[in-house]
XYZ file of C-alpha atoms in Angstrom:
672
model
C 0.000 0.000 0.000
C 1.255 3.484 -0.832
C 0.290 6.724 0.946
C 1.284 9.562 -1.375
C 0.648 13.284 -1.547
C -0.404 14.979 -4.784
C 2.030 17.541 -6.148
C -0.818 19.801 -7.284
C -2.591 20.077 -3.940
C -1.902 20.596 -0.293
C -0.104 18.105 1.924
C -3.489 16.760 2.990
C -4.243 15.244 -0.442
C -4.156 11.438 -0.052
C -3.828 8.439 -2.357
C -4.228 4.866 -1.090
C -2.829 2.508 -3.749
C -2.483 -1.268 -4.011
C -0.403 -2.433 -6.971
C 1.647 -5.168 -5.300
C -0.275 -8.407 -4.673
C 2.806 -10.573 -4.172
C 1.871 -11.880 -0.730
C -0.897 -14.112 -2.055
C -3.673 -15.380 0.209
C -3.338 -14.995 3.958
C -5.563 -16.262 6.749
C -2.947 -16.046 9.502
C -3.109 -12.282 10.043
C -6.320 -10.414 10.842
C -7.499 -8.229 7.956
C -7.030 -5.042 10.006
C -3.344 -5.929 10.614
C -2.569 -7.388 7.208
C -0.105 -5.673 4.814
C -1.645 -4.617 1.517
C 0.284 -7.204 -0.556
C -1.844 -10.013 0.917
C -5.402 -10.980 0.067
C -8.046 -11.510 2.727
C -9.998 -13.454 0.117
C -9.002 -14.759 -3.318
C -11.801 -17.155 -4.207
C -11.493 -18.798 -7.627
C -8.473 -16.735 -8.604
C -4.852 -17.462 -9.493
C -1.704 -15.339 -9.576
C -0.061 -14.512 -12.910
C 2.639 -12.232 -14.331
C 4.271 -10.256 -11.511
C 1.872 -11.665 -8.892
C -1.417 -10.251 -10.172
C -4.778 -11.811 -9.338
C -6.590 -13.316 -12.314
C -9.701 -15.402 -12.906
C -8.825 -19.043 -12.266
C -8.734 -21.750 -14.895
C -12.002 -23.236 -16.051
C -13.071 -26.843 -16.499
C -14.554 -28.981 -19.253
C -15.369 -32.666 -19.697
C -12.600 -34.689 -21.329
C -13.243 -38.012 -22.994
C -16.091 -40.474 -22.973
C -18.444 -41.262 -20.128
C -17.784 -44.299 -17.926
C -20.345 -46.602 -16.392
C -19.706 -45.420 -12.835
C -17.307 -43.209 -10.920
C -13.638 -43.510 -11.891
C -11.265 -45.223 -9.455
C -8.003 -44.173 -11.075
C -6.424 -42.992 -14.311
C -2.979 -42.788 -15.879
C -1.187 -42.102 -19.132
C 0.558 -45.101 -20.707
C 3.381 -44.598 -23.222
C 3.469 -47.448 -25.738
C 6.575 -48.935 -27.377
C 6.010 -46.790 -30.483
C 5.990 -43.637 -28.282
C 2.245 -43.064 -28.752
C 0.082 -42.666 -25.686
C -3.084 -44.145 -24.259
C -5.271 -42.914 -21.454
C -5.965 -45.736 -18.983
C -8.975 -45.463 -16.695
C -10.493 -47.887 -14.198
C -14.155 -47.946 -13.272
C -16.441 -50.559 -11.777
C -13.468 -52.913 -11.553
C -12.669 -52.814 -15.287
C -9.692 -51.148 -16.984
C -10.285 -49.147 -20.176
C -8.040 -47.485 -22.728
C -8.749 -44.545 -25.008
C -6.905 -42.149 -27.291
C -7.425 -38.368 -27.594
C -10.563 -38.531 -25.475
C -12.191 -41.011 -27.838
C -14.191 -44.172 -27.248
C -13.383 -46.488 -24.357
C -12.072 -50.004 -25.013
C -11.999 -52.483 -22.163
C -8.722 -54.258 -21.334
C -8.890 -57.959 -20.535
C -6.776 -60.070 -18.225
C -7.576 -58.727 -14.756
C -10.266 -56.966 -12.793
C -10.200 -54.808 -9.685
C -12.387 -54.272 -6.653
C -14.871 -51.539 -7.606
C -14.679 -48.368 -5.531
C -11.016 -48.916 -4.580
C -8.542 -46.177 -5.537
C -5.895 -47.444 -7.977
C -2.274 -46.294 -8.216
C 0.012 -46.425 -11.262
C 3.673 -46.534 -12.269
C 5.259 -47.265 -15.650
C 8.646 -48.960 -16.009
C 10.271 -51.395 -18.486
C 7.318 -51.195 -20.867
C 4.773 -52.142 -18.214
C 2.180 -50.010 -16.467
C 1.889 -51.413 -12.943
C -1.516 -51.012 -11.280
C -1.959 -51.526 -7.536
C -4.783 -50.845 -5.102
C -3.734 -52.647 -1.918
C -6.602 -55.131 -2.259
C -6.210 -57.010 -5.526
C -3.146 -58.692 -6.983
C -0.626 -56.387 -8.638
C -1.470 -56.073 -12.345
C 0.740 -55.169 -15.319
C -0.417 -53.664 -18.605
C 1.806 -54.163 -21.664
C -0.203 -52.183 -24.207
C -2.400 -55.160 -25.020
C -3.633 -57.049 -21.949
C -3.404 -57.038 -18.186
C -1.536 -59.834 -16.440
C -1.314 -60.913 -12.827
C 0.488 -63.733 -11.044
C -1.381 -66.714 -9.609
C -0.816 -67.229 -5.929
C 1.203 -70.276 -4.905
C 0.436 -72.306 -1.821
C 3.208 -72.911 0.675
C 4.802 -76.356 0.304
C 3.265 -79.121 2.406
C 4.457 -82.329 4.049
C 7.941 -81.188 4.977
C 9.765 -84.107 6.625
C 13.299 -84.822 7.805
C 15.443 -87.952 8.045
C 19.041 -88.695 8.937
C 21.053 -89.965 6.001
C 21.843 -93.686 6.405
C 25.219 -94.547 8.015
C 25.643 -90.951 9.042
C 24.224 -89.090 12.022
C 22.129 -90.742 14.716
C 19.478 -89.554 17.148
C 20.764 -87.262 19.848
C 20.359 -84.077 21.891
C 20.710 -81.501 19.098
C 17.462 -80.457 17.406
C 17.259 -78.754 14.004
C 14.183 -77.063 12.583
C 13.270 -76.186 8.995
C 10.689 -74.527 6.786
C 10.524 -74.541 3.005
C 8.987 -71.939 0.638
C 7.981 -71.900 -3.039
C 8.763 -69.111 -5.541
C 7.364 -67.906 -8.841
C 8.390 -65.044 -11.113
C 7.414 -62.287 -8.699
C 7.610 -63.480 -5.122
C 7.716 -66.164 -2.465
C 5.228 -68.013 -0.279
C 5.280 -68.087 3.488
C 7.041 -71.016 5.073
C 5.637 -74.507 5.266
C 4.655 -76.077 8.544
C 7.825 -76.364 10.546
C 9.522 -79.784 10.742
C 12.296 -80.881 13.126
C 14.724 -83.719 13.817
C 17.324 -84.569 16.480
C 20.942 -85.575 15.816
C 23.924 -86.527 17.910
C 26.289 -83.794 16.725
C 26.179 -80.012 16.475
C 25.974 -78.909 12.814
C 29.200 -76.884 12.929
C 31.148 -80.118 13.691
C 29.707 -82.255 10.913
C 32.094 -83.896 8.472
C 30.201 -84.168 5.196
C 31.843 -87.412 4.035
C 31.093 -89.362 7.183
C 28.211 -87.650 8.960
C 26.192 -87.461 5.722
C 23.692 -84.952 7.169
C 19.902 -84.476 7.194
C 17.625 -85.064 4.221
C 14.655 -82.656 3.982
C 11.794 -83.431 1.570
C 8.390 -81.929 0.739
C 5.509 -82.124 -1.724
C 5.747 -80.265 -5.036
C 3.833 -77.021 -5.648
C 2.205 -76.437 -9.031
C 3.726 -73.565 -11.057
C 6.612 -73.064 -8.609
C 9.881 -72.040 -10.269
C 12.051 -72.714 -7.250
C 12.072 -73.688 -3.558
C 14.065 -72.228 -0.680
C 15.008 -74.131 2.480
C 15.432 -72.351 5.804
C 16.930 -74.021 8.900
C 17.841 -73.177 12.492
C 18.680 -74.785 15.820
C 15.861 -72.742 17.373
C 12.174 -73.110 16.560
C 10.708 -70.208 14.566
C 14.097 -68.605 13.860
C 15.002 -70.244 10.562
C 17.355 -68.555 8.062
C 18.074 -69.323 4.411
C 20.225 -72.377 3.715
C 19.763 -73.188 0.042
C 17.792 -72.549 -3.148
C 16.499 -75.674 -4.880
C 15.577 -75.756 -8.560
C 12.052 -76.580 -9.702
C 11.350 -80.271 -10.158
C 13.396 -81.163 -7.099
C 11.548 -81.588 -3.810
C 14.326 -82.630 -1.484
C 17.671 -81.380 -0.239
C 20.396 -82.950 1.892
C 22.126 -80.651 4.351
C 25.587 -82.090 5.039
C 26.808 -79.035 6.961
C 28.992 -77.704 4.151
C 26.843 -74.631 3.326
C 26.816 -71.439 5.371
C 23.458 -70.311 6.762
C 22.527 -66.841 5.494
C 21.497 -65.114 8.718
C 20.386 -62.009 6.809
C 17.430 -63.719 5.136
C 14.505 -64.948 7.209
C 11.357 -66.853 6.278
C 8.867 -64.421 4.628
C 6.031 -63.215 6.820
C 3.544 -63.128 3.961
C 2.901 -64.688 0.578
C 4.186 -62.400 -2.196
C 3.664 -64.728 -5.148
C 1.001 -62.339 -6.425
C 3.386 -59.491 -5.437
C 2.846 -57.658 -2.155
C -0.500 -55.840 -1.964
C 0.982 -52.403 -1.573
C -0.337 -49.001 -2.648
C 2.555 -46.592 -3.131
C 5.200 -47.340 -5.814
C 8.317 -45.564 -7.069
C 11.475 -46.265 -9.062
C 14.764 -45.719 -7.250
C 18.149 -47.231 -8.057
C 16.597 -49.198 -10.953
C 14.339 -51.018 -8.488
C 10.647 -50.819 -7.777
C 10.109 -49.699 -4.198
C 6.679 -50.118 -2.641
C 4.930 -49.688 0.683
C 1.614 -49.075 2.434
C 0.602 -52.726 2.625
C -2.406 -53.168 4.915
C -1.282 -56.743 5.642
C 2.235 -55.692 6.638
C 2.040 -52.094 7.772
C 5.695 -51.472 8.611
C 7.167 -53.096 5.500
C 8.913 -51.428 2.575
C 9.504 -53.782 -0.381
C 12.078 -53.574 -3.141
C 12.407 -55.571 -6.338
C 15.438 -56.859 -8.151
C 17.135 -54.808 -10.849
C 17.554 -55.222 -14.603
C 15.636 -58.263 -15.850
C 14.321 -58.828 -12.319
C 12.562 -55.462 -11.969
C 9.134 -56.350 -10.627
C 10.360 -59.498 -8.820
C 10.278 -59.012 -5.068
C 11.817 -62.280 -3.836
C 15.318 -62.165 -2.364
C 16.283 -64.866 -4.896
C 15.780 -62.233 -7.638
C 17.670 -59.504 -5.771
C 14.565 -58.158 -4.074
C 13.608 -58.083 -0.448
C 11.974 -56.014 2.249
C 12.703 -54.059 5.398
C 10.500 -53.179 8.345
C 10.775 -49.574 9.485
C 10.522 -49.242 13.260
C 8.352 -52.368 13.503
C 5.862 -52.043 16.345
C 6.525 -48.316 16.630
C 4.391 -45.252 15.946
C 5.573 -44.561 12.390
C 3.766 -46.340 9.561
C 5.136 -46.077 5.975
C 2.672 -44.379 3.613
C 4.446 -43.199 0.473
C 7.776 -43.965 -1.196
C 9.539 -41.615 -3.630
C 12.924 -41.379 -5.286
C 14.841 -38.453 -3.816
C 18.350 -37.590 -2.685
C 20.392 -37.369 0.476
C 21.715 -34.034 1.681
C 24.819 -34.679 -0.420
C 22.886 -35.486 -3.577
C 22.991 -39.311 -3.605
C 19.827 -41.001 -4.866
C 17.778 -42.784 -2.210
C 14.439 -44.477 -1.803
C 12.672 -42.016 0.487
C 9.749 -43.167 2.624
C 7.256 -40.786 4.195
C 5.469 -42.104 7.276
C 2.491 -41.088 9.372
C 2.042 -40.988 13.138
C -1.143 -40.755 15.244
C -0.513 -37.078 16.054
C -0.335 -36.235 12.336
C 3.338 -35.205 12.334
C 4.922 -38.262 10.730
C 8.556 -38.814 9.756
C 10.866 -39.451 6.786
C 13.235 -42.404 6.299
C 15.770 -43.079 3.551
C 16.879 -46.575 2.501
C 20.007 -47.750 0.739
C 21.001 -51.187 -0.557
C 24.330 -52.926 -0.114
C 25.292 -56.333 -1.519
C 26.825 -59.223 0.369
C 27.775 -62.801 -0.503
C 27.359 -65.818 1.759
C 28.799 -68.986 0.304
C 28.025 -68.762 -3.396
C 24.876 -66.655 -2.949
C 24.811 -62.867 -3.392
C 21.925 -60.940 -1.866
C 20.765 -57.408 -1.129
C 20.902 -55.919 2.361
C 18.693 -52.852 2.992
C 19.466 -50.343 5.718
C 17.296 -47.411 6.745
C 18.169 -44.015 8.209
C 15.658 -41.611 9.706
C 15.827 -37.939 8.713
C 16.208 -36.219 12.071
C 13.373 -33.873 13.052
C 11.416 -34.604 9.892
C 7.698 -34.471 9.237
C 5.835 -37.025 7.105
C 2.447 -37.594 5.556
C -0.639 -39.781 5.657
C -1.702 -39.035 2.077
C -0.389 -41.225 -0.769
C -1.618 -38.979 -3.584
C -0.669 -35.795 -1.738
C 3.096 -36.263 -2.163
C 4.639 -34.475 -5.162
C 8.137 -33.914 -6.460
C 8.907 -30.356 -7.533
C 12.005 -29.178 -9.353
C 14.120 -29.464 -6.204
C 12.092 -30.781 -3.277
C 9.458 -33.244 -2.190
C 6.281 -31.538 -0.960
C 3.463 -33.154 1.015
C 0.546 -32.570 3.416
C -0.256 -33.707 6.914
C -2.619 -32.513 9.612
C -0.101 -29.908 10.743
C 0.238 -28.194 7.365
C 1.978 -28.343 3.987
C 5.672 -29.282 4.146
C 8.698 -29.657 1.907
C 11.722 -31.931 2.255
C 15.006 -30.709 0.879
C 18.394 -29.171 1.488
C 18.500 -25.846 3.277
C 21.128 -23.086 3.259
C 23.767 -23.468 5.991
C 22.880 -27.144 6.464
C 25.175 -28.860 3.961
C 24.817 -32.620 3.864
C 21.524 -32.605 5.730
C 17.888 -32.837 4.681
C 15.297 -30.836 6.565
C 11.535 -30.463 6.408
C 9.967 -27.015 6.479
C 6.372 -25.834 6.720
C 5.247 -23.760 3.730
C 1.669 -23.196 4.898
C 2.233 -20.726 7.736
C 0.348 -17.931 5.940
C -2.749 -20.114 5.606
C -2.364 -22.110 8.818
C -5.866 -21.310 10.188
C -7.399 -22.402 6.877
C -5.383 -25.631 6.920
C -6.243 -26.431 10.532
C -9.939 -26.136 9.666
C -9.769 -28.901 7.070
C -11.655 -32.131 7.776
C -9.167 -34.145 9.822
C -10.702 -37.509 8.994
C -10.115 -36.881 5.285
C -6.518 -35.606 5.312
C -5.375 -38.968 3.950
C -7.404 -38.348 0.763
C -5.635 -35.086 -0.162
C -4.224 -35.243 -3.684
C -1.720 -32.907 -5.300
C 0.041 -32.364 -8.624
C 3.006 -30.252 -9.751
C 2.210 -28.398 -12.968
C 3.313 -25.076 -14.466
C 5.580 -24.406 -11.446
C 2.523 -24.624 -9.203
C 1.340 -27.319 -6.824
C -2.379 -27.925 -7.220
C -3.704 -29.389 -3.954
C -7.256 -30.663 -3.533
C -8.279 -30.533 0.126
C -11.340 -31.562 2.185
C -13.356 -28.806 3.818
C -16.111 -31.255 4.711
C -16.641 -34.944 5.375
C -17.601 -35.435 1.711
C -13.912 -35.332 0.727
C -11.715 -33.095 -1.411
C -14.147 -30.322 -2.340
C -11.679 -27.429 -2.815
C -8.417 -26.753 -4.646
C -5.673 -24.513 -3.298
C -2.420 -23.640 -5.041
C 1.114 -23.171 -3.784
C 3.123 -21.185 -6.331
C 6.737 -22.394 -6.169
C 8.033 -19.380 -8.118
C 6.277 -16.681 -6.095
C 6.221 -18.787 -2.903
C 2.673 -17.790 -2.060
C -0.823 -19.283 -1.901
C -4.047 -18.957 -3.865
C -6.947 -19.988 -1.617
C -9.311 -21.397 -2.696
C -11.106 -22.773 -5.775
C -14.648 -24.124 -5.552
C -13.874 -27.451 -7.251
C -12.367 -30.667 -5.906
C -10.512 -33.740 -7.165
C -9.543 -37.176 -5.914
C -6.656 -37.565 -8.383
C -4.747 -35.350 -10.838
C -2.913 -36.560 -13.937
C -1.519 -35.410 -17.286
C -2.274 -36.869 -20.689
C -0.488 -35.902 -23.922
C -2.600 -36.575 -27.004
C -1.486 -37.525 -30.512
C -1.061 -33.868 -31.476
C 1.403 -33.441 -28.578
C -1.002 -31.264 -26.628
C -0.824 -31.928 -22.898
C -4.033 -31.928 -20.875
C -4.130 -31.435 -17.105
C -6.942 -33.718 -15.972
C -8.549 -34.675 -12.708
C -10.992 -37.264 -11.424
C -13.927 -35.591 -9.656
C -15.357 -36.888 -6.391
C -18.444 -38.001 -8.248
C -19.431 -38.301 -11.874
C -18.435 -40.615 -14.683
C -16.091 -38.423 -16.742
C -12.604 -37.004 -16.495
C -12.383 -33.215 -16.197
C -9.832 -31.006 -17.930
C -8.465 -27.958 -16.103
C -7.190 -25.212 -18.408
C -6.530 -21.482 -18.486
C -8.145 -21.471 -21.946
C -11.517 -22.552 -20.575
C -14.070 -20.144 -19.095
C -16.647 -21.371 -16.556
C -17.002 -24.807 -14.945
C -18.496 -27.402 -17.281
C -20.342 -24.543 -18.979
C -21.639 -23.041 -15.716
C -20.569 -19.747 -14.131
C -18.507 -19.710 -10.938
C -18.208 -16.860 -8.433
C -14.841 -15.172 -7.994
C -13.693 -12.458 -5.631
C -10.683 -10.590 -4.323
C -10.857 -8.725 -1.005
C -8.005 -6.516 0.129
C -6.901 -5.998 3.720
C -8.687 -3.326 5.757
C -6.179 -0.504 5.336
C -5.871 2.438 7.752
C -5.764 5.820 5.993
C -3.092 7.232 8.280
C -0.620 6.241 10.963
C -2.318 8.833 13.142
C -5.292 6.925 14.526
C -7.564 9.974 14.716
C -7.000 11.161 11.122
C -9.886 10.592 8.758
C -10.029 10.379 4.967
C -12.557 12.413 3.047
C -12.971 9.906 0.194
C -13.848 11.324 -3.219
C -13.250 8.495 -5.684
C -11.894 4.966 -6.073
C -10.338 3.476 -9.213
C -9.767 -0.089 -10.354
C -7.505 -1.130 -13.240
C -8.341 -4.415 -14.984
C -6.293 -6.258 -17.569
C -8.064 -7.704 -20.647
C -11.461 -7.982 -18.937
C -14.559 -9.580 -20.380
C -17.969 -10.331 -18.932
C -19.358 -8.544 -15.885
C -17.101 -7.336 -13.049
C -18.187 -5.645 -9.830
C -16.058 -3.147 -7.916
C -16.861 -2.389 -4.304
C -15.448 -0.014 -1.695
C -15.932 -0.705 1.999
C -14.651 1.015 5.102
C -14.940 2.051 8.716
C -16.807 5.357 8.886
C -17.076 8.227 11.340
C -19.485 6.225 13.451
C -16.722 3.613 13.882
C -18.854 0.995 12.101
C -17.912 -1.129 9.079
C -20.030 -0.434 6.018
C -20.282 -0.813 2.253
C -19.581 2.602 0.787
C -20.360 2.018 -2.896
C -20.570 -0.686 -5.571
C -20.098 -0.374 -9.333
C -20.960 -2.926 -12.013
C -18.517 -2.782 -14.915
C -19.587 -4.117 -18.315
C -18.280 -1.614 -20.872
C -14.680 -2.602 -21.430
C -14.167 -0.905 -24.782
C -13.725 -4.348 -26.316
C -12.715 -4.834 -29.919
C -14.184 -7.325 -32.344
C -12.433 -9.346 -35.024
C -12.089 -12.753 -36.616
C -10.369 -15.831 -35.237
C -6.812 -16.814 -36.052
C -7.823 -19.503 -38.583
C -6.841 -18.851 -42.201
C -9.731 -17.505 -44.261
C -9.594 -20.377 -46.735
C -9.681 -23.048 -44.051
C -13.104 -22.562 -42.508
C -16.703 -21.449 -42.811
C -17.143 -20.653 -39.104
C -14.895 -20.637 -36.030
C -15.049 -20.261 -32.291
C -11.296 -19.797 -31.929
C -10.333 -17.494 -29.052
C -7.209 -15.360 -29.209
C -7.078 -12.980 -26.259
C -3.643 -11.650 -27.156
C -4.822 -9.311 -29.944
C -5.645 -5.630 -29.522
C -6.509 -2.845 -31.994
C -7.110 0.820 -31.411
C -10.806 1.092 -32.209
C -13.971 -0.967 -32.515
C -14.234 -2.759 -35.830
C -15.969 -5.753 -37.369
C -14.825 -7.814 -40.344
C -17.603 -9.511 -42.309
C -16.028 -12.817 -43.277
C -17.528 -16.271 -43.200
C -15.997 -16.535 -39.714
C -17.831 -15.725 -36.508
C -16.633 -12.359 -35.111
C -14.983 -12.576 -31.722
C -14.133 -10.163 -28.937
C -10.636 -9.059 -28.014
C -10.196 -7.379 -24.639
C -8.166 -4.232 -24.047
C -4.925 -4.660 -22.150
C -5.996 -2.053 -19.561
C -9.494 -0.953 -18.604
C -10.102 1.580 -15.843
C -13.315 2.108 -13.916
C -14.079 4.469 -11.062
C -16.548 5.094 -8.266
C -17.244 8.705 -7.255
C -18.471 8.756 -3.700
C -18.070 11.170 -0.818
C -17.474 9.429 2.495
C -15.448 9.994 5.639
C -13.552 6.888 6.709
C -10.805 5.739 9.109
C -9.968 2.598 7.076
C -10.712 1.401 3.571
C -11.135 -2.013 1.923
C -11.550 -2.986 -1.738
C -13.458 -5.875 -3.265
C -13.424 -6.952 -6.922
C -15.713 -9.826 -7.802
C -18.033 -11.427 -10.315
C -20.939 -13.848 -10.260
C -21.459 -13.898 -14.014
C -20.616 -16.444 -16.671
C -17.928 -15.844 -19.310
C -16.097 -13.404 -17.044
C -12.328 -13.161 -17.057
C -9.979 -10.408 -15.943
C -6.647 -9.605 -14.299
C -6.588 -7.193 -11.357
C -3.815 -4.663 -12.071
C -4.229 -2.061 -9.334
C -6.592 -0.352 -6.915
C -6.562 3.227 -5.733
C -8.598 5.558 -3.532
C -8.346 9.354 -3.709
C -9.327 11.859 -1.106
C -8.204 14.343 1.494
C -6.619 13.497 4.814
C -8.291 15.458 7.596
C -6.763 15.774 11.064
C -9.404 15.195 13.734
C -9.615 15.510 17.453
C -10.060 12.439 19.596
C -13.775 11.590 19.318
C -15.575 11.703 22.636
C -17.199 8.335 21.855
C -13.745 6.735 22.069
C -13.268 7.963 25.626
C -14.954 5.992 28.376
């Protein structure tokens, strides 16, 4: 805000000007204490150019209608570099191109009403929902793995002429593997011998023979043994077709690999997936809440058994921190790491980073994961709320909106920082039971965040601008997932799945209105005092608003605190005459008979109409000024610019009030 004196008048001439809106939305500071660069209200607006408020992007239906609500969507890039839009509804996966007809994809179905999550790697689009088996789409069909049963009838016997019965007991379990994972262990079997295993001589003691029944479709078996019940570790891998193994004591027991706690032969039923270090990392498994899984690398990407270079690690098992989302990020020194964001009951959460080292026991090489907690970090409880920006990871929790990244003066360390301090009261009023449903997307250097203001779910969108580092709060639309789709003409569409409805919605700055219907928009400035002297009063004469390229119907309102010390609306003006120009669209004259092309970048000096076969269209002036002339005596002033009309679009350039500053004695009504 600027208080300036006119050169042509006395020192009491006063201008109150707002032409810097760089603070964005603010709900932390009361409107009477708020600097003029902030907005008390910025409903359905977005910041553009040098932080000017503009009408937000509109929405339109994209693509064909589905049978029911959509449970997930993703772009799939085919081997020929063309793209398909994959959607899932009522348990069935569909593909389409350029918003065209839907074609169902065979091979797998999903539980209807369950949110699906996607990741593409090595030509496959992986689809997970935490309930059904992990599915892969290859551009033609969906495939899943059939679950294997754990081997049965495990028995043990001492090899003839070798060991005899004795006081040493050995226990074993055996598992079966397929191309993606491993079963749980069989029923434990045991046997006693007369010598401790470490003293066996293979040639004479012969050892223990373990045998079991075959498992259909198994590609391999793994035998685990121990001298303590329930504590078996890996001894050997046995090729398919063989259902027995003789342990003669010559192999080392791999104490790093234990019997799996769950059957992963359909892949773990996780939710969150990411690529890091050429492995698939996954977590948020309702059947194993503390577990983070990793696959093998290279040809074994997608295989989670330790035999294929995969494995798992439990983060703080039995503790307060539950893994929710995994992303590829970096350490404070720039090394790539699988980064896991966790939740806690108090909503704070935590961040862990995992690295893999390789070890060899006997002739077997295997991966050893180790996890390190980022000290003092915050985490998340929202899978779809975590986004990667150009430099940081950003995410929500019940405390606010946070980023994870390096900070100045903290070399080699990662730190989390709250970015939502200016809108903290707004954030704290969100529906706590629905924080886990928050979804976000990084697009055009902005983070679009759909948040729940009610128990119905994400019914609003707010924006954090990473370039201006401010907020736009809020938009009157909501989403349960954002995504991008690039069509065959290389045009990228920012899409979202609405809370209800059977169609995808496109969000674009080139669209006016919401699905053809008007939306209300408004900017309200802080309540600005007219002088640092609390008893001075402004004799208001006029107020001016400058709008950039306006169209439609805009209302300009002046409010203030008057002599009676009461807040009141001083005057309102409806602005419809923008001095607009009319012309033809940008299509070539020989290419059309009629057009609805919009080109809001053109401007000419006078009103003109060209009578072509094209439909004339309106071009808005770059600057339109409108004023209110009103005499009023006020202690503080507030501006409001808003619209409730369809097809309205404008940029707010500046606001100004003119008047005279009048010194005044202390009013007797103020003295008690």
